[in-house]
Amino acid sequence: MALIVQKYGGTSVADPDRIHAVADNIAITKRRGNEVVVVVSAMGKATDNLIALANSVSSKQPGREMDMLLTTGERQTAALLTMALADRGVEAISLTGSQVGIITDTEHRKAKIIEVKGDRVRAALAEGKVCVVAGFQGVSTAKEITTMGRGASDLTASALAQAMDAESCEIYTDVTGVFTADPRIVPQARKLQKIHFDEMLEMAGAGSKVLALRSVEFARNHDVPLHVRSAFTWEPGTWVTNEEASMEDPIISGVVTDMTEAKVTVFGVPDRPGISAAMFEPLADANVNVDMIVQNTSTEGTTDISFTMPMADMAHAEEIVSRVAGEINATGVSHDNDIAKVSLVGAGMKSSPGIAAKMFRVLADESVNIHMISTSTIRVSVVCAAGDMERAARSLHTAFGLDSGADYSAPLPTRK
Ligand code: ASP
Ligand code: MG
């Protein structure tokens, strides 16, 4: 008998019809002889609606009260789904994060998991029941209800899968798996059958929205295989695992596009020790997630510093940057929302040189002007004009052999 954790995202449980479809799938999984732990998100846009409600009554929104509010979304789904299971003769019980013993730190709205007790899950499974757990939430060491950040139901699922030593963790969503590119931008994109955690992490970091970054981190660190799949077509999706790539695997796994960042440039920054710290420490303290940073070499004692950050944090960051720019005697600040980030991700890069060079050649041939570049061992990212993003992504997808299913292999290094 296998223990399977199934997580259903917001679109998968958005209305009563969807809840019926999901209940059918759980019933089938159970009747096949599996033990099933289900983790649910809030229905459709329920969390956004709760946040909008809070905005309309309060500008302060104390974290504790926001968590009391936001956790109701997942609780609603859990109770409704459990009722639908009862109609199907499937014995089930809904449980909150607190009831299953997901213990977190005390940081409201972005709490971190400290421990998963899971006693009530074990007890319910022993009685032959399906457990339906409200995702995204826990209880703090100070006994307060907490939430773990937007999209954190994925994290609940991987944490429970690890705590229960599940055979696998299925993440049901509205796409059929992880693709070589966003199919809305690159129509030739293909679904990947499998991908390594490290690549999935880089993709999430580069702006892919399929899985929440923290849940991938957690699953990788605890070696919980994830199966990302559709709750609409129910077809097999993409496995995310620790399995090492084989020789036959393509060097590049995907092209990731991201339009959610903005670029800030600070001009005429004095070139002396401590300036970068003075600029980026206050941004870090304000929780602004700075991504790429480029500093030019100085001419006549001053330099320009550019960096990217989420557009959503702009209003907040703008004040900080202007204030610091004044303090350090920089000559000016500009920002540009009209940018996009295009990244190539592939574990094969480690052993095959020349990927970045080929990428730049492809972009040059498409007349895409590169504003910034950053790399990791398995990723190369560039920032370009937003209007160039689609062309850049499509041409890279083709050039690296992702369109046809043909694998791109770098030319072998020539022996001297
Ligand atoms: N409902 C929460 C959100 O929208 C958590 C989740 O869906 O994973 O962020
Ligand atoms: Mg979600």
CSV table of C-alpha atoms and ligand atoms in Angstrom, one decimal:
chain,number,residue,atom,x,y,z
A,1,MET,CA,0.0,0.0,0.0
A,2,ALA,CA,1.5,3.3,-1.1
A,3,LEU,CA,1.0,6.6,0.7
A,4,ILE,CA,0.4,9.4,-1.8
A,5,VAL,CA,0.2,13.1,-1.1
A,6,GLN,CA,-2.0,15.0,-3.6
A,7,LYS,CA,-2.0,18.8,-3.7
A,8,TYR,CA,-4.7,20.6,-5.5
A,9,GLY,CA,-4.1,24.3,-6.5
A,10,GLY,CA,-6.7,27.1,-6.5
A,11,THR,CA,-7.9,26.6,-10.1
A,12,SER,CA,-8.3,22.9,-9.6
A,13,VAL,CA,-10.9,23.5,-6.9
A,14,ALA,CA,-12.3,26.8,-8.1
A,15,ASP,CA,-16.0,25.8,-8.1
A,16,PRO,CA,-18.4,23.0,-7.2
A,17,ASP,CA,-17.8,21.2,-10.5
A,18,ARG,CA,-14.1,21.2,-9.9
A,19,ILE,CA,-14.5,20.0,-6.4
A,20,HIS,CA,-16.6,17.1,-7.7
A,21,ALA,CA,-13.9,16.2,-10.3
A,22,VAL,CA,-11.2,16.3,-7.6
A,23,ALA,CA,-13.3,14.2,-5.2
A,24,ASP,CA,-13.7,11.6,-8.0
A,25,ASN,CA,-9.9,11.5,-8.5
A,26,ILE,CA,-9.3,11.1,-4.8
A,27,ALA,CA,-11.9,8.3,-4.6
A,28,ILE,CA,-10.2,6.5,-7.5
A,29,THR,CA,-6.8,6.8,-5.9
A,30,LYS,CA,-8.1,5.5,-2.6
A,31,ARG,CA,-10.0,2.6,-4.2
A,32,ARG,CA,-6.8,1.5,-5.9
A,33,GLY,CA,-5.6,0.7,-2.4
A,34,ASN,CA,-3.5,3.7,-1.7
A,35,GLU,CA,-3.4,5.8,1.5
A,36,VAL,CA,-4.2,9.4,0.5
A,37,VAL,CA,-3.3,12.7,2.1
A,38,VAL,CA,-4.8,15.7,0.3
A,39,VAL,CA,-3.6,19.3,0.6
A,40,VAL,CA,-5.8,22.0,-0.8
A,41,SER,CA,-5.4,25.7,-1.8
A,42,ALA,CA,-8.2,28.3,-1.4
A,43,MET,CA,-10.8,28.2,-4.2
A,44,GLY,CA,-9.9,30.2,-7.3
A,45,LYS,CA,-9.1,33.8,-6.3
A,46,ALA,CA,-10.4,33.4,-2.8
A,47,THR,CA,-7.1,34.5,-1.2
A,48,ASP,CA,-6.9,37.6,-3.5
A,49,ASN,CA,-10.5,38.4,-2.5
A,50,LEU,CA,-9.7,38.1,1.2
A,51,ILE,CA,-6.7,40.4,0.8
A,52,ALA,CA,-8.9,42.9,-1.1
A,53,LEU,CA,-11.5,42.8,1.7
A,54,ALA,CA,-8.8,43.5,4.2
A,55,ASN,CA,-7.6,46.4,2.1
A,56,SER,CA,-11.1,47.8,2.2
A,57,VAL,CA,-11.3,47.9,5.9
A,58,SER,CA,-7.8,48.5,7.2
A,59,SER,CA,-4.5,50.1,6.2
A,60,LYS,CA,-2.6,48.5,9.1
A,61,GLN,CA,-3.6,44.9,8.7
A,62,PRO,CA,-1.8,43.3,11.7
A,63,GLY,CA,-0.1,40.1,10.6
A,64,ARG,CA,-1.9,38.0,13.2
A,65,GLU,CA,-5.3,39.1,12.0
A,66,MET,CA,-4.4,38.7,8.4
A,67,ASP,CA,-3.4,35.1,9.0
A,68,MET,CA,-6.7,34.5,10.9
A,69,LEU,CA,-8.4,35.8,7.8
A,70,LEU,CA,-6.4,34.2,5.0
A,71,THR,CA,-6.4,30.7,6.5
A,72,THR,CA,-10.2,30.6,6.1
A,73,GLY,CA,-9.7,30.2,2.3
A,74,GLU,CA,-8.0,26.8,2.5
A,75,ARG,CA,-10.3,25.7,5.4
A,76,GLN,CA,-13.3,26.3,3.2
A,77,THR,CA,-11.9,24.1,0.4
A,78,ALA,CA,-10.9,21.4,2.9
A,79,ALA,CA,-14.4,21.1,4.4
A,80,LEU,CA,-16.2,21.2,1.1
A,81,LEU,CA,-14.0,18.6,-0.5
A,82,THR,CA,-14.4,16.3,2.6
A,83,MET,CA,-18.2,16.6,2.3
A,84,ALA,CA,-18.0,15.7,-1.5
A,85,LEU,CA,-15.9,12.7,-0.5
A,86,ALA,CA,-18.5,11.6,2.1
A,87,ASP,CA,-21.1,11.6,-0.7
A,88,ARG,CA,-18.9,9.1,-2.6
A,89,GLY,CA,-18.7,6.8,0.4
A,90,VAL,CA,-15.0,7.8,1.0
A,91,GLU,CA,-14.3,8.3,4.7
A,92,ALA,CA,-12.4,11.5,5.1
A,93,ILE,CA,-11.6,14.2,7.6
A,94,SER,CA,-10.6,17.8,7.0
A,95,LEU,CA,-7.8,19.2,9.2
A,96,THR,CA,-6.2,22.7,9.5
A,97,GLY,CA,-2.5,23.1,9.5
A,98,SER,CA,-2.6,23.6,13.2
A,99,GLN,CA,-4.5,20.4,13.8
A,100,VAL,CA,-2.0,18.4,11.9
A,101,GLY,CA,0.9,20.0,13.8
A,102,ILE,CA,2.6,22.1,11.2
A,103,ILE,CA,4.7,24.1,13.7
A,104,THR,CA,6.2,27.3,12.3
A,105,ASP,CA,8.2,30.3,13.6
A,106,THR,CA,6.3,33.4,14.7
A,107,GLU,CA,6.7,35.4,11.4
A,108,HIS,CA,3.1,36.1,10.3
A,109,ARG,CA,2.4,35.9,6.6
A,110,LYS,CA,5.8,34.3,5.8
A,111,ALA,CA,6.3,31.8,8.5
A,112,LYS,CA,8.9,29.1,8.2
A,113,ILE,CA,8.2,25.4,9.1
A,114,ILE,CA,10.1,24.2,12.1
A,115,GLU,CA,8.5,20.8,12.5
A,116,VAL,CA,5.7,18.7,11.1
A,117,LYS,CA,4.2,16.5,13.8
A,118,GLY,CA,1.5,14.8,11.8
A,119,ASP,CA,0.0,12.7,14.6
A,120,ARG,CA,-3.6,13.3,13.6
A,121,VAL,CA,-2.8,12.4,10.0
A,122,ARG,CA,-1.2,9.1,11.1
A,123,ALA,CA,-4.2,8.4,13.3
A,124,ALA,CA,-6.7,9.1,10.5
A,125,LEU,CA,-4.8,7.1,8.0
A,126,ALA,CA,-4.7,4.2,10.4
A,127,GLU,CA,-8.5,4.3,10.6
A,128,GLY,CA,-8.6,4.1,6.8
A,129,LYS,CA,-9.5,7.7,6.2
A,130,VAL,CA,-8.4,10.2,3.7
A,131,CYS,CA,-6.9,13.3,5.3
A,132,VAL,CA,-7.8,16.6,3.6
A,133,VAL,CA,-5.4,19.2,5.0
A,134,ALA,CA,-5.8,23.0,4.5
A,135,GLY,CA,-2.6,24.2,2.8
A,136,PHE,CA,-0.4,27.3,3.3
A,137,GLN,CA,-0.9,27.4,7.1
A,138,GLY,CA,0.5,26.3,10.4
A,139,VAL,CA,0.6,27.2,14.1
A,140,SER,CA,3.5,29.1,15.6
A,141,THR,CA,5.6,28.3,18.6
A,142,ALA,CA,3.6,31.0,20.3
A,143,LYS,CA,0.4,29.1,19.5
A,144,GLU,CA,-0.8,31.6,16.9
A,145,ILE,CA,-2.2,30.7,13.5
A,146,THR,CA,0.3,31.5,10.7
A,147,THR,CA,0.6,31.5,6.9
A,148,MET,CA,3.7,30.7,5.0
A,149,GLY,CA,3.6,33.0,2.0
A,150,ARG,CA,1.7,33.1,-1.3
A,151,GLY,CA,1.7,29.8,-3.1
A,152,ALA,CA,2.8,28.0,0.1
A,153,SER,CA,0.2,25.1,-0.2
A,154,ASP,CA,2.9,23.4,-2.4
A,155,LEU,CA,5.2,23.7,0.7
A,156,THR,CA,2.6,22.1,2.9
A,157,ALA,CA,2.4,19.3,0.5
A,158,SER,CA,6.1,18.6,0.2
A,159,ALA,CA,6.5,19.0,4.0
A,160,LEU,CA,3.7,16.5,4.7
A,161,ALA,CA,5.0,14.1,2.1
A,162,GLN,CA,8.4,14.1,3.8
A,163,ALA,CA,7.0,13.8,7.3
A,164,MET,CA,4.7,10.9,6.3
A,165,ASP,CA,7.5,9.3,4.2
A,166,ALA,CA,5.1,9.3,1.2
A,167,GLU,CA,5.9,7.5,-2.0
A,168,SER,CA,5.3,10.6,-4.0
A,169,CYS,CA,3.8,14.0,-3.9
A,170,GLU,CA,1.5,14.9,-6.8
A,171,ILE,CA,1.0,18.6,-7.4
A,172,TYR,CA,-2.2,19.1,-9.4
A,173,THR,CA,-2.5,22.3,-11.3
A,174,ASP,CA,-4.0,23.9,-14.4
A,175,VAL,CA,-1.1,23.0,-16.7
A,176,THR,CA,-0.1,19.5,-17.7
A,177,GLY,CA,3.5,19.8,-16.4
A,178,VAL,CA,6.7,21.7,-16.6
A,179,PHE,CA,7.4,23.0,-20.1
A,180,THR,CA,10.6,23.8,-22.0
A,181,ALA,CA,9.1,27.4,-22.2
A,182,ASP,CA,5.9,29.2,-21.4
A,183,PRO,CA,3.6,27.9,-24.2
A,184,ARG,CA,1.8,31.2,-24.4
A,185,ILE,CA,5.1,32.8,-25.4
A,186,VAL,CA,6.7,30.0,-27.3
A,187,PRO,CA,4.1,27.9,-29.1
A,188,GLN,CA,6.7,25.2,-29.9
A,189,ALA,CA,7.2,24.5,-26.2
A,190,ARG,CA,7.2,20.8,-25.1
A,191,LYS,CA,6.3,19.2,-21.8
A,192,LEU,CA,9.3,17.7,-20.0
A,193,GLN,CA,8.9,14.2,-18.7
A,194,LYS,CA,11.4,14.8,-15.9
A,195,ILE,CA,13.6,17.5,-14.6
A,196,HIS,CA,16.2,17.7,-11.9
A,197,PHE,CA,15.4,19.6,-8.7
A,198,ASP,CA,18.4,21.9,-9.3
A,199,GLU,CA,17.0,22.9,-12.7
A,200,MET,CA,13.5,23.4,-11.3
A,201,LEU,CA,15.0,25.6,-8.6
A,202,GLU,CA,16.8,27.7,-11.2
A,203,MET,CA,13.6,27.9,-13.3
A,204,ALA,CA,11.5,29.0,-10.3
A,205,GLY,CA,14.2,31.6,-9.5
A,206,ALA,CA,14.3,32.8,-13.1
A,207,GLY,CA,10.6,33.5,-12.9
A,208,SER,CA,8.8,30.2,-13.8
A,209,LYS,CA,5.5,30.1,-11.9
A,210,VAL,CA,4.8,26.4,-12.0
A,211,LEU,CA,6.1,25.6,-8.5
A,212,ALA,CA,6.7,27.8,-5.6
A,213,LEU,CA,10.5,28.2,-5.0
A,214,ARG,CA,10.4,27.2,-1.3
A,215,SER,CA,8.5,24.0,-2.0
A,216,VAL,CA,11.1,22.9,-4.5
A,217,GLU,CA,13.9,23.8,-2.1
A,218,PHE,CA,12.2,21.7,0.6
A,219,ALA,CA,11.5,18.8,-1.7
A,220,ARG,CA,15.1,18.8,-2.9
A,221,ASN,CA,16.6,19.0,0.5
A,222,HIS,CA,14.4,16.1,1.7
A,223,ASP,CA,14.5,14.1,-1.5
A,224,VAL,CA,10.7,14.1,-2.0
A,225,PRO,CA,9.9,13.3,-5.7
A,226,LEU,CA,7.3,15.7,-7.1
A,227,HIS,CA,4.9,14.9,-9.9
A,228,VAL,CA,3.5,18.1,-11.4
A,229,ARG,CA,0.3,17.3,-13.4
A,230,SER,CA,-3.1,18.5,-14.5
A,231,ALA,CA,-6.3,18.3,-12.6
A,232,PHE,CA,-8.2,18.9,-15.8
A,233,THR,CA,-6.8,16.3,-18.2
A,234,TRP,CA,-5.4,14.0,-15.5
A,235,GLU,CA,-2.6,12.9,-17.9
A,236,PRO,CA,0.9,12.0,-16.5
A,237,GLY,CA,2.9,15.2,-16.0
A,238,THR,CA,6.5,16.1,-15.2
A,239,TRP,CA,8.6,14.3,-12.5
A,240,VAL,CA,10.9,16.6,-10.5
A,241,THR,CA,13.5,14.4,-8.8
A,242,ASN,CA,17.1,14.2,-7.7
A,243,GLU,CA,17.9,11.7,-10.5
A,244,GLU,CA,21.2,12.7,-12.2
A,245,ALA,CA,20.9,13.5,-15.9
A,246,SER,CA,22.2,10.8,-18.3
A,247,MET,CA,24.4,11.3,-21.3
A,248,GLU,CA,21.4,11.3,-23.6
A,249,ASP,CA,19.6,14.1,-21.8
A,250,PRO,CA,19.6,17.5,-23.5
A,251,ILE,CA,22.0,20.1,-22.3
A,252,ILE,CA,19.3,22.8,-22.0
A,253,SER,CA,16.1,22.0,-20.3
A,254,GLY,CA,14.2,25.2,-20.8
A,255,VAL,CA,13.9,28.9,-21.6
A,256,VAL,CA,12.3,30.9,-18.9
A,257,THR,CA,10.8,34.3,-19.4
A,258,ASP,CA,9.9,36.9,-16.8
A,259,MET,CA,8.2,40.3,-17.3
A,260,THR,CA,7.6,41.0,-13.6
A,261,GLU,CA,10.9,42.8,-12.9
A,262,ALA,CA,12.0,46.4,-13.2
A,263,LYS,CA,15.4,47.9,-13.6
A,264,VAL,CA,16.8,50.7,-11.5
A,265,THR,CA,20.0,52.6,-12.4
A,266,VAL,CA,21.8,54.9,-10.0
A,267,PHE,CA,24.1,57.3,-11.9
A,268,GLY,CA,27.4,59.0,-10.8
A,269,VAL,CA,28.0,56.9,-7.7
A,270,PRO,CA,31.3,57.7,-6.0
A,271,ASP,CA,33.6,54.7,-6.4
A,272,ARG,CA,34.7,53.9,-2.9
A,273,PRO,CA,34.4,51.1,-0.3
A,274,GLY,CA,31.0,50.8,1.4
A,275,ILE,CA,28.8,52.3,-1.3
A,276,SER,CA,27.2,49.1,-2.4
A,277,ALA,CA,26.5,48.1,1.2
A,278,ALA,CA,25.0,51.6,1.8
A,279,MET,CA,22.7,51.0,-1.2
A,280,PHE,CA,21.7,47.4,-0.8
A,281,GLU,CA,21.5,47.0,3.0
A,282,PRO,CA,18.4,49.2,3.4
A,283,LEU,CA,16.7,47.4,0.4
A,284,ALA,CA,17.4,44.1,2.1
A,285,ASP,CA,16.1,45.4,5.4
A,286,ALA,CA,12.9,46.4,3.6
A,287,ASN,CA,12.6,42.9,2.2
A,288,VAL,CA,13.1,44.0,-1.4
A,289,ASN,CA,14.3,41.0,-3.4
A,290,VAL,CA,17.1,42.5,-5.5
A,291,ASP,CA,18.0,40.1,-8.4
A,292,MET,CA,20.7,41.1,-10.9
A,293,ILE,CA,23.2,43.8,-10.1
A,294,VAL,CA,25.7,45.3,-12.5
A,295,GLN,CA,28.3,47.9,-11.6
A,296,ASN,CA,30.4,49.5,-14.3
A,297,THR,CA,34.1,50.2,-14.0
A,298,SER,CA,34.5,53.8,-12.8
A,299,THR,CA,35.7,56.7,-14.9
A,300,GLU,CA,36.9,59.7,-13.0
A,301,GLY,CA,36.0,58.3,-9.7
A,302,THR,CA,32.3,57.7,-10.3
A,303,THR,CA,30.3,54.7,-11.7
A,304,ASP,CA,26.8,53.6,-12.5
A,305,ILE,CA,25.0,50.8,-10.6
A,306,SER,CA,22.0,49.0,-12.2
A,307,PHE,CA,19.9,46.3,-10.6
A,308,THR,CA,16.6,44.5,-11.1
A,309,MET,CA,13.9,43.8,-8.6
A,310,PRO,CA,10.2,42.9,-8.6
A,311,MET,CA,8.0,45.6,-10.1
A,312,ALA,CA,5.6,45.0,-7.3
A,313,ASP,CA,8.2,46.3,-4.8
A,314,MET,CA,9.0,49.4,-6.9
A,315,ALA,CA,6.9,52.0,-4.9
A,316,HIS,CA,8.5,50.9,-1.7
A,317,ALA,CA,12.1,50.7,-3.1
A,318,GLU,CA,11.9,54.0,-4.9
A,319,GLU,CA,11.9,56.0,-1.7
A,320,ILE,CA,14.8,54.1,-0.3
A,321,VAL,CA,16.9,54.3,-3.4
A,322,SER,CA,16.3,58.1,-3.8
A,323,ARG,CA,17.1,58.7,-0.2
A,324,VAL,CA,20.3,56.7,-0.3
A,325,ALA,CA,21.3,58.2,-3.7
A,326,GLY,CA,21.1,61.6,-2.0
A,327,GLU,CA,23.2,60.5,1.0
A,328,ILE,CA,26.0,59.1,-1.1
A,329,ASN,CA,26.0,62.0,-3.5
A,330,ALA,CA,25.0,60.1,-6.6
A,331,THR,CA,24.0,62.3,-9.6
A,332,GLY,CA,20.6,60.6,-10.4
A,333,VAL,CA,18.3,57.7,-10.4
A,334,SER,CA,16.2,56.2,-13.2
A,335,HIS,CA,14.0,53.2,-13.6
A,336,ASP,CA,12.7,51.2,-16.4
A,337,ASN,CA,9.6,48.9,-16.2
A,338,ASP,CA,9.8,48.0,-19.8
A,339,ILE,CA,12.3,45.1,-19.4
A,340,ALA,CA,12.2,41.4,-19.5
A,341,LYS,CA,14.5,38.6,-18.3
A,342,VAL,CA,15.2,35.6,-20.5
A,343,SER,CA,17.0,32.7,-19.0
A,344,LEU,CA,18.4,29.4,-20.3
A,345,VAL,CA,18.5,26.6,-17.7
A,346,GLY,CA,20.2,23.2,-18.1
A,347,ALA,CA,22.2,21.0,-15.9
A,348,GLY,CA,24.2,20.0,-18.9
A,349,MET,CA,25.9,23.4,-19.0
A,350,LYS,CA,28.2,22.3,-16.2
A,351,SER,CA,30.0,20.0,-18.6
A,352,SER,CA,29.6,21.8,-21.9
A,353,PRO,CA,31.3,25.1,-22.5
A,354,GLY,CA,30.2,27.8,-24.9
A,355,ILE,CA,26.5,27.9,-24.0
A,356,ALA,CA,26.5,31.6,-23.0
A,357,ALA,CA,28.5,32.5,-26.2
A,358,LYS,CA,26.0,30.6,-28.4
A,359,MET,CA,23.1,32.3,-26.5
A,360,PHE,CA,24.6,35.8,-27.2
A,361,ARG,CA,25.2,34.9,-30.9
A,362,VAL,CA,21.6,33.9,-31.3
A,363,LEU,CA,20.3,37.1,-29.7
A,364,ALA,CA,22.7,39.2,-31.7
A,365,ASP,CA,21.4,37.6,-34.9
A,366,GLU,CA,17.9,38.5,-33.8
A,367,SER,CA,19.1,42.1,-33.1
A,368,VAL,CA,18.2,41.8,-29.4
A,369,ASN,CA,20.1,44.2,-27.4
A,370,ILE,CA,21.3,42.8,-24.0
A,371,HIS,CA,21.2,45.2,-21.1
A,372,MET,CA,22.4,42.9,-18.3
A,373,ILE,CA,23.8,39.4,-17.9
A,374,SER,CA,24.0,37.0,-15.0
A,375,THR,CA,25.0,33.4,-14.7
A,376,SER,CA,25.0,30.4,-12.3
A,377,THR,CA,26.6,27.0,-13.0
A,378,ILE,CA,23.4,25.9,-14.7
A,379,ARG,CA,21.7,29.1,-15.9
A,380,VAL,CA,22.5,32.1,-18.1
A,381,SER,CA,20.1,35.1,-17.8
A,382,VAL,CA,19.9,38.3,-19.8
A,383,VAL,CA,17.8,41.4,-19.4
A,384,CYS,CA,16.5,42.9,-22.6
A,385,ALA,CA,13.7,45.3,-23.7
A,386,ALA,CA,10.2,43.8,-23.0
A,387,GLY,CA,9.3,44.1,-26.7
A,388,ASP,CA,12.2,41.8,-27.6
A,389,MET,CA,11.3,39.0,-25.1
A,390,GLU,CA,9.1,36.9,-27.3
A,391,ARG,CA,11.6,37.0,-30.2
A,392,ALA,CA,14.5,36.2,-27.9
A,393,ALA,CA,12.7,33.3,-26.2
A,394,ARG,CA,11.5,31.7,-29.5
A,395,SER,CA,14.9,32.0,-31.2
A,396,LEU,CA,16.7,30.5,-28.3
A,397,HIS,CA,14.1,27.7,-28.0
A,398,THR,CA,14.8,26.8,-31.6
A,399,ALA,CA,18.6,27.3,-31.5
A,400,PHE,CA,19.0,25.0,-28.5
A,401,GLY,CA,17.0,22.2,-30.1
A,402,LEU,CA,14.0,22.4,-27.8
A,403,ASP,CA,11.3,22.8,-30.6
A,404,SER,CA,11.5,19.5,-32.3
A,405,GLY,CA,12.5,17.3,-29.5
A,406,ALA,CA,15.9,17.0,-31.1
A,407,ASP,CA,18.5,17.4,-28.4
A,408,TYR,CA,21.0,20.2,-28.7
A,409,SER,CA,24.6,19.0,-28.1
A,410,ALA,CA,27.4,21.3,-27.9
A,411,PRO,CA,30.2,20.7,-30.5
A,412,LEU,CA,32.9,18.6,-29.0
A,413,PRO,CA,35.9,20.6,-27.9
A,414,THR,CA,38.6,20.3,-30.5
A,415,ARG,CA,41.9,18.7,-29.4
A,416,LYS,CA,45.0,20.8,-29.9
B,1,ASP,N1,-4.1,30.3,-1.3
B,1,ASP,C1,-2.7,30.7,-1.1
B,1,ASP,C2,-2.3,31.7,-2.2
B,1,ASP,O1,-3.0,32.0,-3.1
B,1,ASP,C3,-1.8,29.5,-1.0
B,1,ASP,C4,-1.7,28.7,-2.2
B,1,ASP,O2,-2.6,28.7,-3.1
B,1,ASP,O3,-0.7,27.9,-2.3
B,1,ASP,O4,-1.2,32.2,-2.1
B,2,MG,MG,-1.2,28.4,-5.7
